[in-house]
Coordinates of C-alpha atoms in Angstrom, one line a residue:
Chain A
X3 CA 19.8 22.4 22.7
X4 CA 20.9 23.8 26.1
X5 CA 20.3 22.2 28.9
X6 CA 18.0 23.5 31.0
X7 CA 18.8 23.5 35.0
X8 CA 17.1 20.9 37.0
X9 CA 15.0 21.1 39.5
X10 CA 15.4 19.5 43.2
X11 CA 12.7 17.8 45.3
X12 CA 11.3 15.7 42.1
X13 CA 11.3 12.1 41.5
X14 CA 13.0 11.6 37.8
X15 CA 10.6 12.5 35.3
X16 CA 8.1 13.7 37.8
X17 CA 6.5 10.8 38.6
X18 CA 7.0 8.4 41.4
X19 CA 8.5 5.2 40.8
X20 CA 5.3 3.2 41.5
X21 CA 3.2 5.0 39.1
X22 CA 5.5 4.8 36.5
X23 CA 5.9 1.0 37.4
X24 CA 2.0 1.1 37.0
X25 CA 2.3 3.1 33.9
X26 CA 4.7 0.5 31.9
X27 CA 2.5 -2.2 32.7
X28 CA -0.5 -0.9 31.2
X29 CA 2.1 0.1 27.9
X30 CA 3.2 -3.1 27.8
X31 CA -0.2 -4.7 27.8
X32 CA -1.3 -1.8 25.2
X33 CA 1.6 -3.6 23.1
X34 CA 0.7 -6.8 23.5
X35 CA -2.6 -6.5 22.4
X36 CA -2.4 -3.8 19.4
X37 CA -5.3 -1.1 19.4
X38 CA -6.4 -2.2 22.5
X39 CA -7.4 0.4 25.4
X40 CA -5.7 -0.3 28.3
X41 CA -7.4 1.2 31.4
X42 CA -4.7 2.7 33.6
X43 CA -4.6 5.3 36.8
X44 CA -4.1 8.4 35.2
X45 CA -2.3 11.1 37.4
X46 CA -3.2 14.7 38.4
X47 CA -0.3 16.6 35.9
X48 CA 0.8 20.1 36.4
X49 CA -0.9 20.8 33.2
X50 CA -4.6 20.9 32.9
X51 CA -6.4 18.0 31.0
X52 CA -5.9 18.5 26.8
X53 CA -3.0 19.6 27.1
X54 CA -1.0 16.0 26.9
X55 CA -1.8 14.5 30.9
X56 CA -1.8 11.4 29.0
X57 CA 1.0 11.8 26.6
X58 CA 3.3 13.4 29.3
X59 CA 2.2 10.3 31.5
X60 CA 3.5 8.1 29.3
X61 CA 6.8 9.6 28.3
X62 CA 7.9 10.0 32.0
X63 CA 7.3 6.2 32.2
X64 CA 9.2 5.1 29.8
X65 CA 12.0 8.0 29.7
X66 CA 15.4 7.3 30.8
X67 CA 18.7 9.3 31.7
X68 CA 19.9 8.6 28.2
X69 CA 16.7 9.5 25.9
X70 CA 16.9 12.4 24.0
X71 CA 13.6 13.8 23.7
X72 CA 11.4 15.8 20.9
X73 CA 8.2 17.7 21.7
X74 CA 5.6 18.9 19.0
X75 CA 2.8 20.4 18.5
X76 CA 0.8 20.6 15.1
X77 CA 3.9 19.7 14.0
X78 CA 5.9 22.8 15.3
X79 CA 9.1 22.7 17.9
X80 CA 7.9 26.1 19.5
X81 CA 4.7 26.5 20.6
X82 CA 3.2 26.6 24.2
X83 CA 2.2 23.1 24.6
X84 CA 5.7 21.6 22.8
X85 CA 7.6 24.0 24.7
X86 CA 6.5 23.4 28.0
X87 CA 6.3 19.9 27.7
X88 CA 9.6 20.0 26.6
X89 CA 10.8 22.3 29.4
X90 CA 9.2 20.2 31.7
X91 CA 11.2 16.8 31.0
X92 CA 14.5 19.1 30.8
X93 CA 13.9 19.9 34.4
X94 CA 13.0 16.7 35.5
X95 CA 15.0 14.8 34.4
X96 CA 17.9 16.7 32.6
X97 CA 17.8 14.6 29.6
X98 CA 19.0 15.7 26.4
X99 CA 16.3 17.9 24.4
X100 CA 16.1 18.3 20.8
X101 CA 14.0 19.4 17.5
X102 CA 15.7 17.0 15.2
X103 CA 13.4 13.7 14.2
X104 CA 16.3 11.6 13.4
X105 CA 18.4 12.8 17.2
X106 CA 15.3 11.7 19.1
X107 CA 14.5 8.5 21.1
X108 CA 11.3 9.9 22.1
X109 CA 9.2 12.1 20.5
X110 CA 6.0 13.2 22.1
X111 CA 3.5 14.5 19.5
X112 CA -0.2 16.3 19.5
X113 CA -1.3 16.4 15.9
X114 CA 0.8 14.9 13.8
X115 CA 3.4 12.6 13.2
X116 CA 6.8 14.0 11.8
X117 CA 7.5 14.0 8.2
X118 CA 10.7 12.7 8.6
X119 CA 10.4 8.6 8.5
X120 CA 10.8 7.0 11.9
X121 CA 13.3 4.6 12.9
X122 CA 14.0 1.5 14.6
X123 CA 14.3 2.3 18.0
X124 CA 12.4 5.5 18.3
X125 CA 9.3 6.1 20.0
X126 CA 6.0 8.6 19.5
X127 CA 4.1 9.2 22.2
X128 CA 0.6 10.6 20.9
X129 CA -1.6 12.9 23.3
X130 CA -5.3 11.7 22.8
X131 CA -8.0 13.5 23.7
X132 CA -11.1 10.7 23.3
X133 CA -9.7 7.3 23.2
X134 CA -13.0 5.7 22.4
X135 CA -13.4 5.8 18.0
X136 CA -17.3 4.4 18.8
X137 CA -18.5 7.1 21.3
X138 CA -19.9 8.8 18.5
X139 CA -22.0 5.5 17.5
X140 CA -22.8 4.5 21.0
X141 CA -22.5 6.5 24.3
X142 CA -22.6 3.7 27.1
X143 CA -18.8 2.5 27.6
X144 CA -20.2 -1.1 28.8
X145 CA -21.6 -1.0 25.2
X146 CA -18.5 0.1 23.6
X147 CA -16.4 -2.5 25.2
X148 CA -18.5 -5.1 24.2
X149 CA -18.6 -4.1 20.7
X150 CA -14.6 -4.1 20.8
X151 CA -15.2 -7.5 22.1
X152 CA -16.8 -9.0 19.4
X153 CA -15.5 -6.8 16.7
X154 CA -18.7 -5.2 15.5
X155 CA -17.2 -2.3 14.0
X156 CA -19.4 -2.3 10.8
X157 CA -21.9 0.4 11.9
X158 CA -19.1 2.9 11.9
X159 CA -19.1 2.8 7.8
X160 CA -22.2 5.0 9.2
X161 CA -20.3 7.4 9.7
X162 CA -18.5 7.7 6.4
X163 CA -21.9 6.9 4.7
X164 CA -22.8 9.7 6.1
X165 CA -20.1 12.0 4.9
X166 CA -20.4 10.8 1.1
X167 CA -24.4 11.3 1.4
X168 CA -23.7 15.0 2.7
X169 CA -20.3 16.1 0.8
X170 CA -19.6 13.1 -1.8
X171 CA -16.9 12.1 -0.5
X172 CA -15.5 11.3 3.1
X173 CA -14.9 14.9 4.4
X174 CA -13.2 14.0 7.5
X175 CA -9.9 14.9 7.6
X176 CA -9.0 14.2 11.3
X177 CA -9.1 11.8 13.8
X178 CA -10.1 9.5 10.9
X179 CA -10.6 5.7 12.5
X180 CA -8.0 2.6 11.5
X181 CA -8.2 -1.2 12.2
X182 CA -5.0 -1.9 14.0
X183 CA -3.5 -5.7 13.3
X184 CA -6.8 -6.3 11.5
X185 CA -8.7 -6.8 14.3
X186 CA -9.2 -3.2 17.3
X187 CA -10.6 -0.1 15.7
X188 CA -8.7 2.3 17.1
X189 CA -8.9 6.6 17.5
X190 CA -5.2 7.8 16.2
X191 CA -5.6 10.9 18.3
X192 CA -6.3 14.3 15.8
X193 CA -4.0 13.5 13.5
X194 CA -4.8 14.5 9.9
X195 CA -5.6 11.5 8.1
X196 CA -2.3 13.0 5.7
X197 CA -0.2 10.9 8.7
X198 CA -2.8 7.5 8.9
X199 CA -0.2 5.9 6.0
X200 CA 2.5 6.8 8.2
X201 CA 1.2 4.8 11.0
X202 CA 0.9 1.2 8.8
X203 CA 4.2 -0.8 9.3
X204 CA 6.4 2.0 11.3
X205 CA 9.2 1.0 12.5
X206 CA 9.1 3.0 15.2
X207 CA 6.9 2.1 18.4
X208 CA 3.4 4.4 19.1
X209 CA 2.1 4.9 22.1
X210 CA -1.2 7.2 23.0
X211 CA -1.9 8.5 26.4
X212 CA -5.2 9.6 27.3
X213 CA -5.4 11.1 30.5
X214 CA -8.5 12.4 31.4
X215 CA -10.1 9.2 29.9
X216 CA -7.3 7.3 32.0
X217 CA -6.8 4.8 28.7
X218 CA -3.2 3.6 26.8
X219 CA -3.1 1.9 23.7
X220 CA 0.1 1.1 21.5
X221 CA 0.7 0.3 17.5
X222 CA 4.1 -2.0 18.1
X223 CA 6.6 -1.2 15.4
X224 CA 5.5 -3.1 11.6
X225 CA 1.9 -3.6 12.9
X226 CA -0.7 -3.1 10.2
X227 CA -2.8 0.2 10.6
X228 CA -5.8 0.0 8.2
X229 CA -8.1 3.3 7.5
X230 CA -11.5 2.3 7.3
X231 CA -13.4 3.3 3.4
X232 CA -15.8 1.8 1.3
X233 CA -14.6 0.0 -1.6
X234 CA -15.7 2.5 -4.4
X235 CA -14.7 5.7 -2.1
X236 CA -11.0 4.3 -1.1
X237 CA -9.3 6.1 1.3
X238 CA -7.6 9.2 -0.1
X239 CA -5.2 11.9 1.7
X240 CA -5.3 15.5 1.6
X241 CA -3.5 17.2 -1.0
X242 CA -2.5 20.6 -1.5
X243 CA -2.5 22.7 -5.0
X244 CA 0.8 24.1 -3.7
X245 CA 4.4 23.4 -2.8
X246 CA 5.5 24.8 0.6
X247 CA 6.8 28.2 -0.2
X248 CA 9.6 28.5 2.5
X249 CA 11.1 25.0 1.7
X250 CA 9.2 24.1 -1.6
X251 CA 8.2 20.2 -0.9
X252 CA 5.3 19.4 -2.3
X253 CA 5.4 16.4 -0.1
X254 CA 4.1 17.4 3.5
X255 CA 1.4 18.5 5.3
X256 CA 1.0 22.4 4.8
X257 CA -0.8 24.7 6.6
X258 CA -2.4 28.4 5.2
X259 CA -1.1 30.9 7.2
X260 CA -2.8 34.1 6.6
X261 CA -0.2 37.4 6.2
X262 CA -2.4 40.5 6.3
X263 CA -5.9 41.7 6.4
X264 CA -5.8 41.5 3.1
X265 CA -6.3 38.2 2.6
X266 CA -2.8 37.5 1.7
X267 CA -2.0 33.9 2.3
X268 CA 1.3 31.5 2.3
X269 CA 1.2 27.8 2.7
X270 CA 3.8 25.9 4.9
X271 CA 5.1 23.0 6.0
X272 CA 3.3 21.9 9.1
X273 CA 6.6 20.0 10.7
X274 CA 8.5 23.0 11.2
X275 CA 11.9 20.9 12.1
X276 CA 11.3 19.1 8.2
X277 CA 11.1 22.6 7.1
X278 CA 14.0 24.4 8.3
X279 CA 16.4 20.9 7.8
X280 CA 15.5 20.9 4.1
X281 CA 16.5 24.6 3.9
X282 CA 19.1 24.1 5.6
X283 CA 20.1 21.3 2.9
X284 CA 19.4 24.4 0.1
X285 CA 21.1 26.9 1.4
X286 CA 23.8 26.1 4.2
X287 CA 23.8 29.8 5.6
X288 CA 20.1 30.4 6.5
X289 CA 20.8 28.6 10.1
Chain B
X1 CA -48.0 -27.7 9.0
X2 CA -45.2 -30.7 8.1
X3 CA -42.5 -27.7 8.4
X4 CA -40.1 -27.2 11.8
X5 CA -41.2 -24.0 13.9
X6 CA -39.3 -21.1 13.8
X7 CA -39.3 -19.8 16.6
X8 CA -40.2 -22.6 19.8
X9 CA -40.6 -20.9 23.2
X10 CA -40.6 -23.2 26.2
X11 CA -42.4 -22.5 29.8
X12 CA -40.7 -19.1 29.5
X13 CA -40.9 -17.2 32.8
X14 CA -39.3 -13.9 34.1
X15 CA -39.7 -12.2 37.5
X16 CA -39.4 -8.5 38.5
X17 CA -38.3 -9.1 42.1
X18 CA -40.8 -11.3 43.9
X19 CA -43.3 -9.7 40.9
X20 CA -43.8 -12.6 38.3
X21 CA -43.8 -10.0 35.3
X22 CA -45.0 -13.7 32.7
X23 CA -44.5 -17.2 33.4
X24 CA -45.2 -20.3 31.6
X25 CA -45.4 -19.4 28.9
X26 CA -44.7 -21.7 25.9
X27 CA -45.6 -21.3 22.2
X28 CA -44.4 -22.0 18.6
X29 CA -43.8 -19.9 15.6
X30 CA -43.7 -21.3 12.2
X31 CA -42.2 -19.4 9.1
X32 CA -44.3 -17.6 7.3
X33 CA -46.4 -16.8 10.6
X34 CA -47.7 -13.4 12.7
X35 CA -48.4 -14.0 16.1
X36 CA -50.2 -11.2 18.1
X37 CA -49.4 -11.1 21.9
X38 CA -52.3 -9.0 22.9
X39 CA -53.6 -8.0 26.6
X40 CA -54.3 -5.2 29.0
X41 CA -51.1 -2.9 29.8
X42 CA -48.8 -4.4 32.7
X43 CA -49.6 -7.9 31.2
X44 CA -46.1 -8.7 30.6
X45 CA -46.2 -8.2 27.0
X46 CA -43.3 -6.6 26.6
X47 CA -41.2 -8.5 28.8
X48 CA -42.4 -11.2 27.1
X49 CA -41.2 -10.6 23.9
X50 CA -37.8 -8.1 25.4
X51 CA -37.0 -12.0 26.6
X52 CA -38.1 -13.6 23.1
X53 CA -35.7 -11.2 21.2
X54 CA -32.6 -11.5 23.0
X55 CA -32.8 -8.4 24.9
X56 CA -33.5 -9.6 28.8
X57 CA -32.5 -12.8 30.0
X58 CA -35.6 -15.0 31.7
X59 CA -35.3 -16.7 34.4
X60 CA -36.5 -19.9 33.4
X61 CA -37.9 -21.9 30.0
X62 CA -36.0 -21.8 27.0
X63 CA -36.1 -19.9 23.5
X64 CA -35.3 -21.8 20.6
X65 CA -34.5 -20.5 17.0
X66 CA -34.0 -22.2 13.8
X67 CA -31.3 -20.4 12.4
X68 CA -30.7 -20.0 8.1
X69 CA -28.6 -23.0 8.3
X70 CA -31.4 -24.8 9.4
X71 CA -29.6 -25.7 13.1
X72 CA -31.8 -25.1 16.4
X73 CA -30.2 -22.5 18.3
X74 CA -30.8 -21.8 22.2
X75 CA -31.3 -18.4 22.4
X76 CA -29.9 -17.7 25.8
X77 CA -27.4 -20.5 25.6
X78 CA -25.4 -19.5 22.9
X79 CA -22.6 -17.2 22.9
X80 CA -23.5 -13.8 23.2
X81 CA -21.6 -13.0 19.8
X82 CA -24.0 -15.1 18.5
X83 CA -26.9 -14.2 20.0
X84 CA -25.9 -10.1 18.7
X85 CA -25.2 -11.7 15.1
X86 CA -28.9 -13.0 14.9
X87 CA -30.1 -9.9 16.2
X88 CA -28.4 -7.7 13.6
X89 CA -29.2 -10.5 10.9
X90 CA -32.0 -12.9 11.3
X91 CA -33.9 -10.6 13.5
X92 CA -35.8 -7.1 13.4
X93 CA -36.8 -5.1 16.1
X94 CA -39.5 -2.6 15.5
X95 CA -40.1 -0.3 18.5
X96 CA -43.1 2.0 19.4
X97 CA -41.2 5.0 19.3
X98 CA -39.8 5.0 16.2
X99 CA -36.7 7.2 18.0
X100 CA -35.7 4.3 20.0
X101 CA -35.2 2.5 17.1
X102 CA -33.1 5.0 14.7
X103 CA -30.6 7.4 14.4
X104 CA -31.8 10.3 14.7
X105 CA -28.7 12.1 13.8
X106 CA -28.2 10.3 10.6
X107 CA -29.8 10.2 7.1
X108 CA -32.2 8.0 6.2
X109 CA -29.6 6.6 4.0
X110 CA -27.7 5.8 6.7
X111 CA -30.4 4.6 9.0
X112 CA -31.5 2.1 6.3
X113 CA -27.5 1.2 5.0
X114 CA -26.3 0.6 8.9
X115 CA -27.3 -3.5 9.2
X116 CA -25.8 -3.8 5.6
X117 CA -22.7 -2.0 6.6
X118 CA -22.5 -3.8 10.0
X119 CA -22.7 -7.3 7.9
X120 CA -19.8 -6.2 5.7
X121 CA -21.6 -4.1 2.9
X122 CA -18.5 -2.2 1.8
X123 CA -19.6 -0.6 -1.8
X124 CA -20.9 2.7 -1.3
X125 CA -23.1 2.8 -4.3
X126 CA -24.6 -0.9 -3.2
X127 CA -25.9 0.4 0.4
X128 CA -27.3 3.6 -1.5
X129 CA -29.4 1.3 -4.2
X130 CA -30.5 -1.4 -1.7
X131 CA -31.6 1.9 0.5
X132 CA -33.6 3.7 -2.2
X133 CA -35.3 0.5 -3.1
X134 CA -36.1 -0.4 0.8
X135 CA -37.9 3.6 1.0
X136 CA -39.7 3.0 -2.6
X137 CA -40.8 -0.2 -0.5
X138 CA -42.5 1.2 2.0
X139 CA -43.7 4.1 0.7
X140 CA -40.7 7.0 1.1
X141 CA -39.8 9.4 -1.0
X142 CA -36.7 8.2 -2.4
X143 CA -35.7 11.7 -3.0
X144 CA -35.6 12.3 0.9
X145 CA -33.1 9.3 1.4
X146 CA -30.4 12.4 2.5
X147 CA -32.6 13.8 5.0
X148 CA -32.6 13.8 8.8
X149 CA -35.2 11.7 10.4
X150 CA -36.3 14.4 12.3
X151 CA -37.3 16.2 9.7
X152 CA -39.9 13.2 8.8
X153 CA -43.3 12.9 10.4
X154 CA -43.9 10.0 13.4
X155 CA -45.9 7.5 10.4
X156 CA -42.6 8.2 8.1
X157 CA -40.2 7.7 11.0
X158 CA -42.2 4.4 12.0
X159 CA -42.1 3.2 7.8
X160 CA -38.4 4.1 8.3
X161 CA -37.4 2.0 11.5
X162 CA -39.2 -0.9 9.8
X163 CA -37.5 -0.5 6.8
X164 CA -33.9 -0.6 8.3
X165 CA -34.8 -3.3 10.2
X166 CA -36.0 -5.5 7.3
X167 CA -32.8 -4.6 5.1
X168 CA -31.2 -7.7 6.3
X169 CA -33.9 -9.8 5.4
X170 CA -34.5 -11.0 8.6
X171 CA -37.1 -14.2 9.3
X172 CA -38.3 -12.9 12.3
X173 CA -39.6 -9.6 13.5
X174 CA -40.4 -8.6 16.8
X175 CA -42.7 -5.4 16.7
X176 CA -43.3 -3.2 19.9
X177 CA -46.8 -1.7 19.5
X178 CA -45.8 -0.4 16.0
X179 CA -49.0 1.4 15.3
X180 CA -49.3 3.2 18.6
X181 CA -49.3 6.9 18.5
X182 CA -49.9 7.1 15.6
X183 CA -53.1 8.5 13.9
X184 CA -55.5 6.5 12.8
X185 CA -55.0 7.3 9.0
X186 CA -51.6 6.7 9.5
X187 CA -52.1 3.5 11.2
X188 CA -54.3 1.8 8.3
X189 CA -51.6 3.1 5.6
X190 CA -49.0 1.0 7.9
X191 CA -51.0 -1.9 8.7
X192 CA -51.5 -2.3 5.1
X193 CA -47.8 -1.6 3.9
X194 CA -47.2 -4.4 7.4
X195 CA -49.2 -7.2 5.5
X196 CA -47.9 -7.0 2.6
X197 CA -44.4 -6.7 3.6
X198 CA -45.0 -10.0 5.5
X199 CA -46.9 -11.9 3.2
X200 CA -44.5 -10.8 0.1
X201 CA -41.3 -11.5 2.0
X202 CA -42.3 -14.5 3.8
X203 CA -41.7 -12.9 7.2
X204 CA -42.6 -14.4 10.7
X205 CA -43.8 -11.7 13.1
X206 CA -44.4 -11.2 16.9
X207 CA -46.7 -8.6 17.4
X208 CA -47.4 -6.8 21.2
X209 CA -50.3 -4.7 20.6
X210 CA -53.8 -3.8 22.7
X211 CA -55.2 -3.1 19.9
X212 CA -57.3 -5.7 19.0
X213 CA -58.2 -4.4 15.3
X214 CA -54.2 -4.7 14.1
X215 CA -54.4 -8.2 15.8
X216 CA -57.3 -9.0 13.9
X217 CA -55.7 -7.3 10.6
X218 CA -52.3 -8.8 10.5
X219 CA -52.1 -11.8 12.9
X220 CA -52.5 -15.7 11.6
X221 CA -53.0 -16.7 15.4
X222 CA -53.2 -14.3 19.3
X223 CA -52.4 -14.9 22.5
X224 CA -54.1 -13.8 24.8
X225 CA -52.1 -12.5 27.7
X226 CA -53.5 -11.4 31.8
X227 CA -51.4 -11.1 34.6
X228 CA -48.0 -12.4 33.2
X229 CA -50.1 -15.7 32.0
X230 CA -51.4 -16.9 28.9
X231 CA -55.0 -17.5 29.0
X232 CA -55.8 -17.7 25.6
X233 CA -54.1 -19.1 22.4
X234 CA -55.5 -19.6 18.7
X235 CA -56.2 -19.0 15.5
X236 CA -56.8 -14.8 15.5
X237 CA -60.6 -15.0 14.0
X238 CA -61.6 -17.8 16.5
X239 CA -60.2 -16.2 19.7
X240 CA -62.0 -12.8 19.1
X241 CA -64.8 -14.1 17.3
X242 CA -65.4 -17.0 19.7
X243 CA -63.1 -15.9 23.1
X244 CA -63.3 -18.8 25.5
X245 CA -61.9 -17.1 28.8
X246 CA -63.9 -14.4 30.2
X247 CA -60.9 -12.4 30.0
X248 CA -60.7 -12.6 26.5
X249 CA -64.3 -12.2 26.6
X250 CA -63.9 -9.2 28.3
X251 CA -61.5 -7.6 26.4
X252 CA -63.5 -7.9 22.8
X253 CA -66.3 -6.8 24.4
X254 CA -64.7 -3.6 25.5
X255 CA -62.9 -3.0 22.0
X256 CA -65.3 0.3 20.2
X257 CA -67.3 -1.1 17.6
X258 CA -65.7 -0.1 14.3

């Protein structure tokens, strides 16, 4: 992609070099203790909080001269929030920008995780919103902590109880909670729970930045990420009656897009960059 | 009794500031056993038993608990893991306002499944039969078990709370003046359904109640509780039949004749 100009007057990748020194020691805590949140001093951003202060954070910490870096959001290339971000890091740090999975070294994501599988080497940077999976059980963060101490997560089968009771089956289909290395429960940002499988033994390192909550926490590459379920309602993805209809795989994560006011409706792929490579691959002259 | 207490507490003594809220105090439990704490309000009832059940730390005296492996463990000197596991486990806590003690934003389901779940329950269809059996138990529809706790009446909501607290089969039970505001209707049905829970399931209890009558009803022996101190202890018939400290005196003279 082109590069975009520069700016003058800022540090590389915004930040100052103390902060980002900061920054990379509360990631590399986050890794060495998978799942766990890792209090750090979150910045003020020149974005507003929910849109990524924590995910941005985190990928001018550990960018470098020679990253190439990906930017989505809800699994698209070009909107707002990717593009900006994107924009953002070109003129900070005039690093190398792209929309291909397999090109990046980082890839910053709100939403979901790529379809394409990750590789050694790479890195996703998640923007979280809530960091804490038990605020919903328990609203004192003393509490919370303590319960992450000692690994009493069993009350939050409450919550799935809960959903089976009301729907018969677990109806959530975001933000759905996972037991990183078997021991933290951990929030993986609003990803659809389609990407949770993704997140068990990637080779690729995750990070998650929440800013306004000022928290980091890491899955290292081949750590075990299991979703919580009860043993006769196993964990299940979403699935989809339909194949995309721009690319046709009946693989990825789609989403309805509605056409008219007719109530016309298409489904797509979500990853917008896994969409347009695989037609690509069908038909060389649609680029 | 040939049988080890339950439940020993030892010159137990806690202090609001320079305000001794009890002190001294020092009784046994033994299985099978209901123990009313009863005295005026501001008697350091509640304190009392907050310190009994793992909730505030005293300042002196000791609590000691047999646990189910039949080991004597120091309440306040094990690890706090430990001293969370008994309360989800071995223990029950059963406060006044129903409210503190659910989730109100949960089914009933859900209220009564959360200990198994916490434990490790992991079959769906297990927590959902061991619930509907605990709310046939005391006296629920079963056909409500997917409704809201708000949407049941203070007696239900009380039935409820007990009810997710005994799911674990606890030994011990600590109960925060269960019948209070409630009706009096209301009250009987529970003091009834509290009996026989804790003569059917072998349950120790520590009661905190003014009311003398659900002393009288439920408890094998009362304490007699004034100014943070004990000043009465005994079989429940022989202190209010025959109170010894003009305190006590005092206080069964001033309970409404039924």
């Amino acid at each position: 992609m082109a590069a975009t100009e520069t700016v003058e007057g800022y540090n590389f990748a915004y930040l100052d070099e103390h902060t980002k020194r900061m920054i990379r020691r509360a990631i590399l805590k986050a890794i060495a203790i998978p799942g766990y949140q890792v209090p750090f001093g979150s910045r003020e951003m020149p974005l507003p909080y929910g849109w990524g202060t924590g995910g941005i954070q985190v990928t001018a910490a550990v960018i470098g001269p020679d990253d190439v870096l990906k930017v989505i959001d809800q699994g698209s290339d070009d909107t707002t929030n990717a593009v900006n971000i994107r924009r953002f890091f070109a003129r900070t740090t005039g690093v190398k920008t792209t929309e291909r999975t397999l090109e990046a070294t980082i890839i910053q994501t709100r939403h979901r995780i790529p379809e394409t599988p990750l590789r050694d080497g790479q890195i996703l940077v998640y923007q979280v919103p809530i960091p804490e999976m038990l605020r919903w059980l328990e609203p004192r963060e003393a509490e919370t902590r303590k319960m992450h101490a000692l690994s009493e997560y069993g009350a939050m089968h409450v919550k799935l109880y809960e959903d089976i009771a009301r729907h018969g089956y677990i109806a959530a289909t975001y933000d759905y909670p996972v037991i990183v290395n078997e021991r933290y429960l951990m929030r993986p940002s609003p990803i659809p729970k389609f990407d949770n499988p993704k997140m068990h033994m990637n080779p690729a390192l995750q990070l998650f930045g929440a800013g306004r909550e000022k928290r980091i926490y890491a899955v290292p590459p081949y750590t075990a990420v299991r979703s919580l379920d009860f043993e006769d309602h196993p964990f299940e993805t979403q699935h989809w009656d339909h194949a995309c209809e721009l690319c046709g795989a009946a693989d990825s994560f789609l989403d309805e897009v509605i056409m008219d006011d007719r109530g016309t409706r298409m489904f797509v792929c979500s990853d917008s960059e896994y969409c347009l490579s695989r037609r690509e691959k069908q038909q060389p002259a649609v680029a | 009794m040939d049988e080890s207490p339950l439940l020993e507490v030892q010159e137990l003594g806690y202090s609001y500031g320079t305000r001794a809220a009890c002190a001294g105090i020092t009784f046994d439990l033994y299985p099978g056993e209901v123990l009313a704490v009863v005295g005026e309000s501001g008697s350091g009832k509640t304190t009392l038993l907050r310190c009994i059940s793992g909730q505030l730390r005293p300042d002196e005296g000791r609590v000691l608990f047999q646990t189910r492996a039949g080991e004597i463990a120091d309440v306040w000197a094990v690890s706090e893991a430990s001293r969370r596991l008994l309360t989800r486990t071995d223990w029950g806590f059963v406060h006044q306002n129903p409210r503190d003690g659910l989730r109100t934003d949960v089914s009933a389901g859900a209220n009564i499944g959360e200990r198994l779940m916490a434990i490790g329950a992991r079959r769906y269809g297990n927590i959902r039969q061991e619930a509907t059996a605990w709310m046939y138990k005391v006296e629920l529809d079963a056909a409500r078990i997917d409704d809201s706790p708000q949407a049941f009446s203070g007696g239900m909501q009380q039935r409820l709370q007990i009810s997710r607290n005994l799911v674990s089969q606890p030994r011990l039970a600590f109960m925060d003046e269960p019948t209070a505001g409630l009706d009096v209707s209301v009250q009987a049905r529970l003091l009834d359904l509290l009996r026989g829970l804790t003569s059917d399931l072998g349950l120790s209890a520590v009661i905190v109640t003014h009311d003398l009558a659900v002393a009288r009803l439920l408890a094998h022996r009362t304490l007699v509780m004034q100014a943070g101190r004990m000043v009465e202890a005994g079989l429940t018939d022989q202190v209010l039949d025959d109170p010894q400290h003009a305190y006590t005196q005092l206080l069964v003279s001033s309970a409404l004749p039924a």
